[in-house]
XYZ file of C-alpha atoms in Angstrom:
682
model
C -35.574 5.260 28.933
C -36.182 9.617 29.040
C -38.923 11.311 27.813
C -39.072 14.735 25.519
C -41.211 16.656 23.708
C -40.770 17.342 20.277
C -43.038 20.096 18.717
C -45.730 18.710 21.531
C -45.484 15.246 21.033
C -43.541 12.891 23.675
C -40.135 11.227 22.211
C -38.375 8.437 24.085
C -34.512 8.654 23.455
C -31.493 6.990 25.109
C -29.311 8.433 27.566
C -26.435 10.830 26.066
C -28.156 11.888 22.682
C -28.708 15.006 21.715
C -31.454 17.231 21.102
C -30.587 17.239 17.094
C -30.886 13.242 17.917
C -34.188 13.333 19.742
C -35.476 15.457 17.026
C -34.983 13.680 13.903
C -36.094 10.468 15.875
C -39.308 12.456 15.986
C -39.262 12.886 12.448
C -38.087 16.688 12.340
C -35.370 17.509 9.575
C -33.055 19.404 11.450
C -30.378 21.432 8.814
C -27.099 21.331 9.479
C -23.580 21.662 8.191
C -20.756 21.252 10.277
C -22.922 17.906 12.185
C -21.956 14.562 11.034
C -22.702 11.444 12.882
C -19.550 9.883 12.498
C -17.536 12.663 13.615
C -16.411 14.293 16.661
C -19.306 17.652 17.221
C -17.793 21.313 16.055
C -20.525 23.223 16.780
C -19.103 25.822 13.921
C -22.023 26.257 11.615
C -25.040 27.345 13.925
C -27.606 25.964 10.997
C -29.163 23.377 13.786
C -30.621 26.242 16.131
C -33.964 25.198 17.712
C -35.825 26.676 20.516
C -35.762 24.407 24.182
C -37.347 24.956 27.570
C -36.286 25.172 29.990
C -33.246 27.342 28.876
C -32.959 31.088 27.896
C -35.034 32.584 25.458
C -32.578 31.902 22.447
C -32.383 29.531 20.095
C -29.575 27.173 20.546
C -27.412 24.716 18.699
C -29.050 21.655 18.769
C -26.095 19.280 17.664
C -24.101 20.238 21.076
C -26.869 20.246 22.977
C -27.232 17.587 25.558
C -30.954 16.404 25.518
C -32.473 15.591 28.992
C -35.591 14.405 30.728
C -39.055 17.043 30.765
C -37.240 18.742 27.896
C -39.615 20.467 25.301
C -38.016 21.240 21.958
C -39.400 23.484 19.151
C -37.888 23.309 15.568
C -40.253 25.395 13.467
C -41.114 28.525 15.672
C -40.787 31.904 14.516
C -37.737 32.344 16.587
C -36.110 29.187 15.350
C -37.288 30.359 11.178
C -35.813 33.595 12.060
C -32.584 32.722 13.351
C -31.736 30.017 10.611
C -32.806 32.863 7.862
C -29.976 34.965 9.791
C -27.357 32.072 9.786
C -27.855 31.227 6.332
C -27.616 34.738 5.412
C -24.135 35.051 6.612
C -22.910 31.817 5.342
C -23.803 33.174 1.783
C -22.317 36.316 2.713
C -18.824 35.455 0.981
C -20.007 32.793 -1.084
C -19.124 33.326 -4.704
C -22.052 32.565 -7.296
C -20.183 29.501 -8.730
C -23.330 27.239 -8.716
C -23.410 26.922 -12.641
C -19.996 25.776 -12.813
C -19.168 23.979 -9.471
C -19.307 20.431 -9.741
C -21.430 20.174 -6.215
C -24.396 21.302 -8.213
C -27.213 19.819 -7.629
C -25.961 17.520 -4.873
C -24.944 20.488 -2.417
C -26.330 20.591 0.514
C -25.909 24.821 0.881
C -28.248 25.016 -2.720
C -30.795 22.235 -0.503
C -30.858 24.092 2.562
C -31.101 27.686 1.117
C -34.018 27.153 -0.394
C -35.712 25.620 2.733
C -34.373 27.477 5.109
C -33.066 30.491 3.976
C -34.209 34.048 3.193
C -35.016 35.211 -0.769
C -32.494 38.380 -0.579
C -29.478 39.493 1.385
C -29.120 42.594 2.760
C -25.150 42.343 2.407
C -23.469 44.886 0.002
C -19.562 45.075 0.670
C -17.321 43.148 -1.418
C -16.926 39.287 -1.081
C -14.053 37.774 0.764
C -11.588 35.594 -2.041
C -9.358 32.871 -0.582
C -6.497 31.404 -2.118
C -6.828 27.704 -3.602
C -4.591 25.379 -1.714
C -2.865 22.097 -3.061
C -4.111 18.800 -1.238
C -2.978 16.270 -3.514
C -4.298 14.617 -6.987
C -8.023 13.461 -5.646
C -8.870 16.869 -3.910
C -9.557 20.117 -6.033
C -10.028 23.150 -3.686
C -12.370 26.498 -4.210
C -11.520 27.931 -0.860
C -13.600 30.435 -1.702
C -16.730 28.519 -1.522
C -15.555 27.245 2.285
C -17.857 27.898 5.641
C -15.342 26.508 8.208
C -17.196 23.589 8.974
C -14.168 21.303 9.618
C -16.068 18.448 8.402
C -12.833 17.427 6.410
C -10.121 18.589 9.460
C -12.147 15.896 11.579
C -11.870 13.098 9.335
C -8.433 13.494 8.139
C -8.111 13.781 12.273
C -10.041 11.251 13.706
C -10.743 8.874 11.144
C -7.920 8.861 8.518
C -5.280 9.663 11.376
C -3.448 11.878 9.440
C -3.417 15.455 10.790
C -2.628 17.419 7.395
C -5.608 19.481 7.161
C -6.608 22.480 9.841
C -7.390 25.898 10.236
C -5.427 28.782 10.481
C -6.148 32.213 11.491
C -8.805 33.776 13.293
C -12.258 35.660 12.260
C -12.323 36.887 8.786
C -8.847 35.629 7.889
C -9.659 32.007 8.657
C -9.010 29.691 6.600
C -8.720 25.896 5.965
C -5.634 24.424 4.505
C -3.008 21.664 4.571
C 0.397 22.218 6.152
C 2.868 23.667 3.935
C 1.100 22.838 0.705
C 1.623 18.988 1.407
C -0.400 16.331 -0.116
C -2.644 14.769 1.859
C -1.118 11.520 3.310
C -4.093 9.451 3.295
C -5.347 6.293 1.152
C -8.916 7.951 2.262
C -8.561 11.236 1.175
C -11.534 10.901 -1.189
C -13.655 11.108 1.599
C -13.476 14.665 2.445
C -15.221 15.518 -0.799
C -18.195 13.798 0.178
C -18.054 15.234 3.551
C -17.776 18.608 1.971
C -21.310 20.380 2.143
C -20.605 23.675 0.163
C -18.227 22.492 -2.900
C -14.983 23.813 -1.462
C -13.360 20.527 -2.415
C -14.260 18.694 -5.250
C -12.988 15.589 -6.729
C -10.272 16.509 -8.609
C -10.082 13.799 -11.250
C -13.506 14.348 -11.930
C -13.562 17.741 -12.350
C -16.005 19.222 -15.018
C -16.877 15.891 -16.639
C -20.616 15.410 -15.833
C -23.727 16.816 -13.829
C -25.283 14.591 -11.507
C -28.804 14.393 -13.269
C -26.962 13.191 -16.132
C -25.676 9.978 -14.532
C -27.053 6.258 -14.766
C -26.899 4.722 -11.150
C -26.168 1.544 -10.339
C -25.279 -0.152 -6.840
C -22.582 -2.448 -6.581
C -19.650 -3.697 -4.875
C -15.658 -2.757 -4.996
C -13.594 -5.758 -5.917
C -10.363 -3.690 -5.646
C -9.623 -5.011 -2.181
C -10.992 -8.198 -0.391
C -13.404 -6.062 1.602
C -16.335 -6.068 -0.947
C -16.959 -2.298 -0.058
C -20.461 -1.190 -1.106
C -20.445 1.338 -3.627
C -22.577 2.823 -6.458
C -21.051 3.321 -10.028
C -22.752 6.312 -12.196
C -21.699 6.066 -15.781
C -22.891 8.633 -18.424
C -23.733 6.674 -21.719
C -21.209 3.717 -22.357
C -18.754 5.350 -19.775
C -18.010 4.944 -16.190
C -17.734 8.196 -14.658
C -17.184 7.769 -10.905
C -17.706 5.253 -8.065
C -19.069 6.309 -4.749
C -19.748 4.487 -1.397
C -22.790 3.707 0.082
C -23.566 2.891 3.595
C -22.693 -0.385 4.937
C -22.729 -0.563 8.323
C -21.040 -4.300 8.418
C -18.438 -2.922 6.150
C -17.432 0.163 4.949
C -19.666 2.364 6.914
C -19.925 5.547 4.395
C -16.041 5.421 3.354
C -14.464 4.644 0.747
C -10.518 3.782 -0.482
C -8.922 6.106 -2.829
C -7.751 3.245 -4.967
C -11.528 1.785 -4.745
C -13.039 5.093 -5.700
C -10.709 6.697 -8.239
C -9.249 3.653 -9.921
C -12.476 3.408 -12.544
C -11.087 5.830 -14.774
C -8.835 2.758 -15.715
C -12.121 1.333 -17.214
C -11.437 3.022 -20.422
C -7.704 2.907 -21.076
C -5.809 0.157 -22.231
C -8.819 -2.351 -22.743
C -8.905 -5.448 -24.800
C -11.955 -4.667 -26.990
C -11.172 -7.364 -29.873
C -9.670 -11.023 -29.967
C -6.046 -11.242 -30.535
C -3.874 -14.162 -32.379
C -0.201 -14.694 -32.343
C 0.825 -15.776 -35.736
C 4.543 -15.563 -37.041
C 5.494 -14.179 -33.689
C 2.882 -11.070 -33.518
C -0.248 -10.602 -32.432
C -2.724 -9.932 -35.001
C -6.712 -8.753 -35.030
C -8.971 -12.211 -35.308
C -12.601 -12.514 -35.179
C -14.253 -14.817 -31.911
C -13.944 -17.623 -34.390
C -10.611 -17.732 -35.566
C -9.658 -16.973 -31.769
C -11.810 -19.713 -30.540
C -10.908 -21.970 -32.681
C -6.778 -21.424 -31.863
C -7.372 -21.829 -28.277
C -9.544 -24.853 -28.675
C -6.938 -26.488 -31.239
C -4.339 -25.936 -28.617
C -6.202 -27.309 -25.844
C -7.277 -30.688 -27.258
C -3.732 -30.981 -28.844
C -2.251 -31.219 -25.316
C -2.574 -33.794 -22.851
C -5.277 -33.580 -20.296
C -1.873 -33.727 -17.398
C -0.067 -30.871 -19.420
C -3.084 -28.094 -19.300
C -3.593 -25.690 -16.509
C -5.611 -22.592 -15.568
C -4.984 -20.012 -13.272
C -7.925 -17.252 -11.775
C -7.137 -13.527 -11.104
C -7.686 -11.989 -8.304
C -10.670 -9.670 -9.898
C -12.538 -12.880 -11.284
C -16.717 -13.058 -10.244
C -17.821 -16.438 -8.740
C -19.478 -17.781 -12.019
C -16.249 -17.330 -14.290
C -14.190 -19.455 -12.178
C -16.952 -21.886 -11.769
C -17.436 -22.341 -15.485
C -13.659 -22.686 -15.875
C -13.234 -25.130 -12.964
C -16.165 -27.222 -14.673
C -14.445 -27.262 -18.479
C -10.847 -27.769 -16.948
C -11.867 -30.706 -14.864
C -14.284 -32.177 -17.756
C -11.115 -32.503 -19.537
C -9.479 -34.317 -17.315
C -7.221 -31.492 -15.386
C -6.548 -31.463 -11.931
C -4.095 -28.250 -12.684
C -6.310 -25.045 -11.179
C -5.314 -22.435 -8.999
C -6.893 -19.086 -8.038
C -3.862 -18.520 -5.691
C -1.361 -16.323 -7.860
C 0.907 -15.499 -4.738
C 1.117 -19.289 -3.683
C -0.901 -18.911 -0.593
C -1.311 -21.973 1.732
C -4.822 -21.879 2.060
C -7.448 -23.608 0.837
C -7.625 -26.970 2.804
C -9.431 -27.745 5.776
C -12.348 -25.999 6.865
C -14.490 -22.520 5.500
C -12.805 -20.917 8.470
C -9.538 -21.239 7.570
C -9.471 -18.935 5.051
C -12.536 -16.400 6.059
C -12.102 -13.241 8.350
C -14.221 -14.575 11.098
C -14.413 -11.726 13.481
C -16.260 -9.860 10.885
C -14.946 -6.227 9.404
C -17.334 -4.641 11.980
C -16.462 -7.354 14.597
C -12.913 -6.233 14.929
C -13.844 -3.281 16.728
C -14.803 -5.874 19.572
C -11.828 -7.414 19.950
C -9.730 -6.012 23.037
C -6.492 -7.444 21.769
C -5.205 -7.596 17.914
C -2.071 -9.277 16.380
C -1.343 -8.302 12.968
C 0.833 -10.900 11.429
C 2.411 -10.603 7.854
C 0.167 -7.728 6.893
C 0.097 -3.890 6.507
C -3.803 -3.219 6.730
C -3.601 0.624 5.981
C -2.257 -0.709 2.568
C -4.231 -3.751 2.022
C -7.506 -2.908 3.777
C -7.850 1.296 4.441
C -11.457 0.745 5.912
C -10.532 -1.758 8.002
C -7.366 0.189 9.157
C -9.767 2.765 10.202
C -11.772 0.685 12.041
C -8.715 -0.439 14.011
C -7.799 2.950 14.514
C -11.460 3.662 16.086
C -11.153 0.973 18.364
C -7.647 2.199 19.483
C -8.964 5.518 19.809
C -11.724 4.093 21.898
C -9.443 2.401 24.375
C -10.998 -1.041 23.797
C -8.117 -2.646 21.939
C -4.333 -2.818 22.306
C -2.375 -4.017 18.857
C 0.353 -5.273 18.459
C 2.688 -6.402 14.772
C 4.368 -9.425 13.796
C 6.084 -8.422 10.542
C 6.987 -5.120 8.757
C 4.751 -2.480 7.955
C 4.686 1.626 7.593
C 2.411 3.915 9.859
C -0.847 2.547 10.577
C -1.966 5.707 12.208
C -2.412 4.214 15.744
C 0.127 3.216 18.500
C 1.085 -0.864 17.803
C 3.814 -2.886 19.664
C 6.180 -4.274 17.474
C 6.744 -7.828 18.619
C 9.201 -9.131 15.966
C 9.762 -8.731 12.126
C 9.980 -12.551 11.194
C 7.642 -15.569 11.347
C 10.632 -16.925 13.839
C 8.754 -14.483 16.046
C 5.672 -16.672 16.571
C 7.784 -19.791 18.020
C 8.415 -17.496 20.877
C 6.488 -14.457 21.270
C 7.374 -11.884 24.377
C 5.883 -13.133 27.722
C 4.300 -10.298 27.805
C 2.195 -10.707 24.615
C 1.250 -13.950 25.360
C 0.082 -13.117 28.793
C -2.027 -9.847 27.339
C -3.458 -12.486 24.787
C -4.506 -14.979 27.151
C -5.952 -12.484 29.407
C -8.357 -11.079 26.660
C -12.064 -11.353 26.563
C -11.807 -11.373 22.689
C -8.079 -11.785 21.377
C -8.090 -11.448 17.237
C -5.375 -12.376 14.734
C -5.819 -10.771 11.545
C -3.245 -12.684 8.825
C -2.035 -11.517 5.716
C -0.985 -12.712 2.720
C 2.493 -12.083 3.595
C 2.398 -14.629 6.267
C 1.184 -17.228 4.331
C 2.570 -16.901 0.702
C 5.609 -18.781 -0.795
C 7.531 -21.982 0.861
C 7.321 -21.133 4.934
C 3.428 -20.342 4.176
C 2.527 -23.925 5.113
C 4.811 -23.764 8.793
C 3.342 -20.233 9.178
C -0.269 -20.912 8.863
C 0.232 -24.208 11.212
C 2.461 -22.349 14.097
C -0.447 -19.526 13.669
C -2.939 -22.185 14.390
C -1.268 -24.007 16.990
C -0.855 -20.420 18.769
C -4.608 -19.265 18.615
C -5.741 -22.693 20.112
C -3.388 -22.014 22.773
C -4.378 -18.512 23.851
C -8.209 -18.949 23.108
C -8.053 -17.011 19.738
C -10.998 -19.892 18.968
C -13.393 -20.202 21.306
C -16.923 -20.559 22.246
C -19.030 -17.490 21.256
C -15.707 -15.905 19.839
C -13.611 -16.628 16.740
C -10.897 -14.251 16.247
C -8.794 -16.218 13.625
C -9.118 -13.881 10.241
C -7.301 -13.823 7.373
C -7.311 -10.779 5.366
C -7.534 -11.567 1.697
C -6.710 -8.313 -0.289
C -8.265 -10.330 -3.853
C -11.846 -9.928 -4.320
C -12.060 -13.257 -6.137
C -9.794 -15.371 -3.115
C -12.668 -16.492 -0.842
C -15.251 -17.228 -4.237
C -12.294 -19.301 -5.417
C -11.587 -21.204 -2.449
C -15.036 -21.565 -1.305
C -15.797 -23.583 -5.119
C -12.361 -25.545 -4.479
C -10.277 -24.043 -7.112
C -7.132 -25.326 -6.110
C -4.989 -27.868 -7.511
C -6.921 -31.558 -7.355
C -5.236 -34.919 -6.797
C -1.678 -34.659 -8.476
C -2.536 -31.523 -9.994
C 0.112 -28.515 -9.575
C -0.002 -25.098 -8.038
C -0.074 -21.937 -9.881
C 3.526 -20.860 -9.323
C 4.402 -24.484 -10.486
C 2.534 -24.147 -13.504
C 4.186 -20.879 -14.372
C 7.801 -22.945 -14.330
C 9.419 -23.831 -17.741
C 7.958 -27.200 -19.203
C 5.456 -28.002 -16.768
C 2.643 -27.159 -19.286
C 1.869 -27.526 -22.785
C -1.217 -24.942 -22.437
C -1.367 -22.077 -20.097
C -5.240 -20.599 -19.898
C -5.094 -17.291 -17.672
C -8.403 -16.169 -16.670
C -7.784 -12.727 -15.880
C -4.235 -13.656 -14.031
C -2.210 -10.715 -14.186
C -0.440 -11.042 -10.745
C 2.024 -14.097 -11.564
C 4.893 -13.729 -13.707
C 4.176 -16.460 -16.633
C 7.191 -15.096 -18.842
C 9.352 -18.473 -18.042
C 6.856 -20.823 -19.295
C 7.146 -21.987 -22.163
C 3.505 -23.596 -22.885
C 0.769 -22.277 -25.415
C -0.881 -19.454 -23.074
C -4.704 -18.360 -23.795
C -5.611 -15.067 -21.797
C -8.865 -14.210 -20.519
C -9.003 -10.662 -19.475
C -10.303 -7.415 -19.837
C -6.880 -4.913 -19.843
C -4.044 -5.339 -21.807
C -2.118 -5.820 -18.883
C 0.786 -8.194 -17.718
C -1.265 -11.524 -18.338
C -1.623 -9.953 -22.288
C 1.974 -9.817 -22.887
C 3.457 -12.517 -24.064
C -0.065 -14.556 -24.514
C -0.803 -16.644 -27.860
C -4.273 -16.123 -27.971
C -6.426 -12.809 -26.309
C -9.806 -13.110 -25.413
C -11.894 -10.259 -24.515
C -13.772 -10.193 -21.292
C -15.742 -7.703 -19.486
C -14.519 -5.752 -16.385
C -16.111 -6.249 -13.050
C -18.729 -2.938 -13.753
C -19.787 -4.531 -17.453
C -21.225 -8.002 -16.177
C -23.375 -9.437 -13.430
C -21.637 -12.123 -11.165
C -20.855 -13.284 -7.616
C -17.655 -12.139 -5.104
C -17.298 -13.571 -2.092
C -15.197 -10.936 0.381
C -13.032 -11.929 3.546
C -15.376 -12.547 5.642
C -17.295 -15.047 3.815
C -19.894 -12.102 2.679
C -21.632 -13.158 -0.696
C -22.559 -10.087 -2.564
C -23.711 -9.432 -6.014
C -22.229 -7.041 -8.490
C -24.572 -5.442 -11.178
C -23.661 -4.608 -14.518
C -23.386 -0.634 -14.854
C -22.397 -0.498 -18.499
C -21.970 -3.039 -21.490
C -18.688 -4.371 -22.494
C -16.172 -3.102 -24.949
C -16.538 -3.086 -28.680
C -16.208 -6.782 -29.016
C -15.743 -8.277 -25.600
C -17.999 -10.601 -23.879
C -18.934 -11.984 -20.265
C -16.194 -14.042 -18.976
C -18.820 -17.366 -18.782
C -19.804 -17.113 -22.055
C -16.294 -16.808 -23.720
C -15.675 -20.374 -21.616
C -18.984 -21.813 -22.479
C -18.410 -20.820 -26.401
C -15.004 -22.466 -25.834
C -16.044 -25.768 -24.186
C -18.371 -26.478 -27.462
C -14.716 -25.899 -29.692
C -13.396 -28.655 -27.120
C -15.850 -31.182 -27.030
C -17.103 -30.535 -23.465
C -19.921 -28.471 -23.676
C -20.966 -26.603 -20.474
C -24.230 -27.536 -19.243
C -25.779 -24.240 -19.120
C -26.979 -21.740 -21.398
C -27.249 -18.561 -19.420
C -26.151 -16.896 -16.214
C -29.067 -17.851 -14.239
C -28.698 -21.337 -14.944
C -24.731 -21.240 -13.945
C -25.515 -19.316 -11.006
C -28.294 -22.076 -9.873
C -25.423 -24.941 -10.477
C -22.949 -23.000 -8.465
C -25.680 -22.752 -5.575
C -26.562 -26.304 -6.091
C -23.233 -27.727 -6.061
C -22.277 -24.914 -3.319
C -25.193 -23.779 -1.182
C -22.822 -20.857 0.526
C -23.122 -18.953 -2.470
C -26.728 -18.768 -2.461
C -26.354 -16.804 0.883
C -26.188 -13.272 -0.659
C -26.104 -10.701 1.917
C -25.207 -12.613 4.946
C -22.133 -12.977 6.529
C -21.702 -16.418 8.086
C -21.763 -16.837 11.730
C -18.299 -17.232 13.364
C -17.924 -21.005 14.067
C -15.557 -22.703 16.555
C -12.924 -24.988 15.231
C -9.618 -26.185 15.525
C -6.958 -24.043 13.855
C -4.029 -26.151 15.090
C -4.688 -28.587 11.852
C -4.381 -26.099 9.498
C -1.164 -26.053 7.170
C 1.749 -28.469 8.025
C 4.542 -28.357 10.824
C 8.327 -26.758 9.924
C 10.807 -24.799 10.052
C 9.932 -20.938 10.657
C 12.194 -18.433 8.576
C 14.060 -15.638 9.747
C 13.367 -13.942 7.057
C 10.825 -10.491 7.741
C 6.988 -11.098 7.365
C 6.257 -8.200 4.340
C 2.788 -7.178 3.276
C 2.221 -8.647 -0.558
C 0.664 -5.132 -1.335
C 3.796 -3.259 -2.311
C 1.582 -0.168 -3.968
C -2.025 -0.091 -3.492
C -2.792 2.219 -6.539
C -1.230 -0.164 -8.862
C -2.349 -3.748 -7.620
C -4.405 -4.864 -10.122
C -4.949 -3.873 -14.285
C -7.506 -1.584 -14.010
C -5.578 0.372 -11.073
C -2.409 0.191 -13.407
C -4.748 1.163 -16.629
C -5.716 4.440 -14.334
C -3.928 7.733 -14.844
C -5.543 8.448 -11.363
C -3.511 5.881 -9.898
C -0.390 6.656 -11.876
C -0.564 10.210 -10.382
C -1.261 8.708 -6.792
C 1.737 6.517 -7.027
C 4.115 8.391 -8.404
C 3.697 10.942 -5.247
C 4.030 7.985 -3.331
C 7.626 7.977 -1.992
C 8.314 4.835 0.404
C 5.016 4.525 1.383
C 4.089 8.390 1.675
C 2.733 10.983 -0.347
C 5.091 13.382 -1.518
C 4.999 17.011 -1.571
C 3.491 19.207 -3.915
C 5.139 19.480 -7.063
C 4.062 22.463 -8.230
């Protein structure tokens, strides 16, 4: 490896690294505003100046200067110190004195670097420049007078999000960052520009003036708004969740976060169930816990085992599903299901329902076929990875089904499942010749009556084209429900002779239907006695005869398994609202009243039992090693319909009870016209 000297100490570096990267490898901090390791190099701010020999006797921007063998790099000479002080003085010339009211205050790069590298005064005595504010959508609040034209926002929106809605106009002192025609930023990743902005020119509109960073209690946890399990940090003030921010996780979300995952947290304080309710004389009335549990137990014990069923929702933790599964199996019921969409998954090897190549591993695929999914809607972070591999020229992407603009070029092979029976010759040749071909299969392809036939056809096609082979498993199921893989892993599917979720909600099918946070299935047709356990007064609670208030994902510790099979722990950030309890504890109390007391008295005991019976739940944080399997055995043979395949997520902002209770999500959804954000109304 080549060697350079940094402040007199030899440092090895990899070819292609910049002087900034070599200096930081040697342990020397280089200040910067425009440089970001995941974006292209701009060289705008000039804050990263260093002295380099051999070279001209002047400071040079280290972010854009390639490192070379034998270079001598100096980061703390008088020349460098004076140059950085001069750059900081220029940056502060027009910057307003907004620190006391700025939402960025306390976690602002400009504040930190002005203290560390700036002068103690300014020689500028002219009037400051003022810039008109811009409208960039419901998630971005602008204070453009603070802007230093680092162009991080421009580069992120153009390169990562793939939606070039932000740019720079004019030149010199008149240069401004703006959107075109006052248009809202049309991206599901727009909130990331607020994180990237180093000076408070772009801040989070939904959280404006709500907190100071030092007031917040920080909890590292995972996101449940989609199936990726992005690493996040929940910041709470007292008993209220104030914001969700991304944490760095190279295997899942890098350091980005979708708008739905970031801003839906304000739905945690609206439409909450904070006390039990029981229906009396056709009306729901507030009740005590004893009254609600007794009413639920009476209905369950009065019904025959085969006339009782439970459906688990998309946001449930593994412990609550395990408790429900144990309880209803003990009652003798085989009517258990976690697949509200009627998916064909749940039988056969575990690899049959996992995203086997891994979220990061999809970038290694050289030929990808998206089937019945719109990843930009279902999993924006995954879509950004697909765009990255397409930009690098390492991947060709094709689509079977209907999608919107995916932010990268795709070859459309057909709209229906019938396309799978006869793919175009060019597509099959490309997949056969690819070293690492991959299928990305959405819930839209596997739901409904033709789901088993589609799964079987995809399995046969995967085996024929080498999608699954030694050293590579490109058979990927993209789940948009955070609870789905965990439910399938523990066998939360119908037992022998049991009814599926779609059959359970039919009229006359059951006498008692227990909805464990199940809000995405229409249960209005059933005439069964409905018991709902959940955190929000959403679809599942409407028409329920007993409502048991549970905890949201930020209010309990629980295991979740993401779409690639990685087991993760969500930690409690705040306590449940009002009289609400943790879901597993409610089920444990109910089990006593129905005469089938569950054999655990604490969450730790429940988790230990789950891991003992299903060891995969003990592999926390690890992605399972992709294993070869026979995909042709999946599903059942049948006719493939000519009906178009579509994503089941029609509106990513209103895809679950928390999102539907969120004012910010409602605002984003209102501005969404035909899958795109509308022009600004104001």
